[in-house]
Amino acid sequence: MFANKEQEQLPQMNEENGERRRRMHKRTVECDGYLRDDGLWEVEARLIDKTLCPARPLPRRDKAR
């Protein structure tokens, strides 16, 4: 969709309410279905997550509960 990473991080206008917004995360799901000679189907899928902001570590939980 965007030519480069800098463009992707620029604020974009939300057409529904006119608010400015920046893409922070993108998830792509790609699936291919194959019909085998025995009549069964095989499906291969790939999930790709791209995060444009640095990840923050989750808070630690006390294991002594």
Short mmCIF file of C-alpha atoms in Angstrom, two decimals:
data_model
loop_
_atom_site.label_atom_id
_atom_site.label_comp_id
_atom_site.label_asym_id
_atom_site.label_seq_id
_atom_site.Cartn_x
_atom_site.Cartn_y
_atom_site.Cartn_z
CA MET A 1 0.00 0.00 0.00
CA PHE A 2 2.79 2.45 0.89
CA ALA A 3 5.94 3.02 -1.17
CA ASN A 4 8.23 3.05 1.86
CA LYS A 5 8.25 2.73 5.64
CA GLU A 6 8.37 6.51 6.17
CA GLN A 7 5.11 6.96 4.26
CA GLU A 8 3.49 4.16 6.23
CA GLN A 9 4.19 5.97 9.53
CA LEU A 10 2.77 9.31 8.37
CA PRO A 11 -0.66 10.18 9.79
CA GLN A 12 -3.53 9.21 7.52
CA MET A 13 -7.03 10.69 7.48
CA ASN A 14 -9.89 8.44 8.60
CA GLU A 15 -12.62 8.90 5.98
CA GLU A 16 -15.46 8.00 8.37
CA ASN A 17 -14.92 10.65 11.03
CA GLY A 18 -12.09 12.86 9.74
CA GLU A 19 -9.70 11.92 12.58
CA ARG A 20 -6.00 11.63 11.83
CA ARG A 21 -4.47 8.23 12.52
CA ARG A 22 -1.21 6.26 12.08
CA ARG A 23 -0.93 2.60 11.22
CA MET A 24 0.79 0.85 14.12
CA HIS A 25 0.19 -2.80 13.24
CA LYS A 26 -0.53 -4.85 10.14
CA ARG A 27 -1.64 -8.50 10.01
CA THR A 28 -1.72 -10.44 6.76
CA VAL A 29 -3.27 -13.89 6.38
CA GLU A 30 -2.54 -15.85 3.22
CA CYS A 31 -4.21 -19.21 2.52
CA ASP A 32 -3.78 -21.58 -0.42
CA GLY A 33 -6.08 -24.56 -1.00
CA TYR A 34 -5.06 -27.62 -2.98
CA LEU A 35 -7.31 -30.41 -4.24
CA ARG A 36 -5.50 -33.72 -4.08
CA ASP A 37 -5.95 -36.60 -6.53
CA ASP A 38 -7.73 -38.61 -3.78
CA GLY A 39 -10.45 -35.92 -3.49
CA LEU A 40 -9.26 -34.44 -0.19
CA TRP A 41 -8.18 -30.84 0.30
CA GLU A 42 -4.95 -29.53 1.78
CA VAL A 43 -4.77 -25.96 3.03
CA GLU A 44 -1.53 -24.10 3.68
CA ALA A 45 -1.72 -20.83 5.60
CA ARG A 46 0.74 -18.12 6.54
CA LEU A 47 0.20 -15.39 9.14
CA ILE A 48 2.43 -12.31 9.10
CA ASP A 49 2.39 -9.66 11.82
CA LYS A 50 4.24 -6.38 11.31
CA THR A 51 4.43 -3.91 14.17
CA LEU A 52 5.70 -0.42 13.45
CA CYS A 53 6.11 0.60 17.08
CA PRO A 54 8.66 -0.88 19.48
CA ALA A 55 7.36 -3.77 21.56
CA ARG A 56 6.98 -3.23 25.29
CA PRO A 57 7.68 -6.12 27.65
CA LEU A 58 4.70 -7.48 29.55
CA PRO A 59 4.67 -6.93 33.32
CA ARG A 60 5.94 -9.88 35.35
CA ARG A 61 3.45 -11.84 37.40
CA ASP A 62 4.19 -13.37 40.76
CA LYS A 63 4.22 -17.18 40.41
CA ALA A 64 3.70 -17.77 44.17
CA ARG A 65 -0.10 -17.77 44.08
#
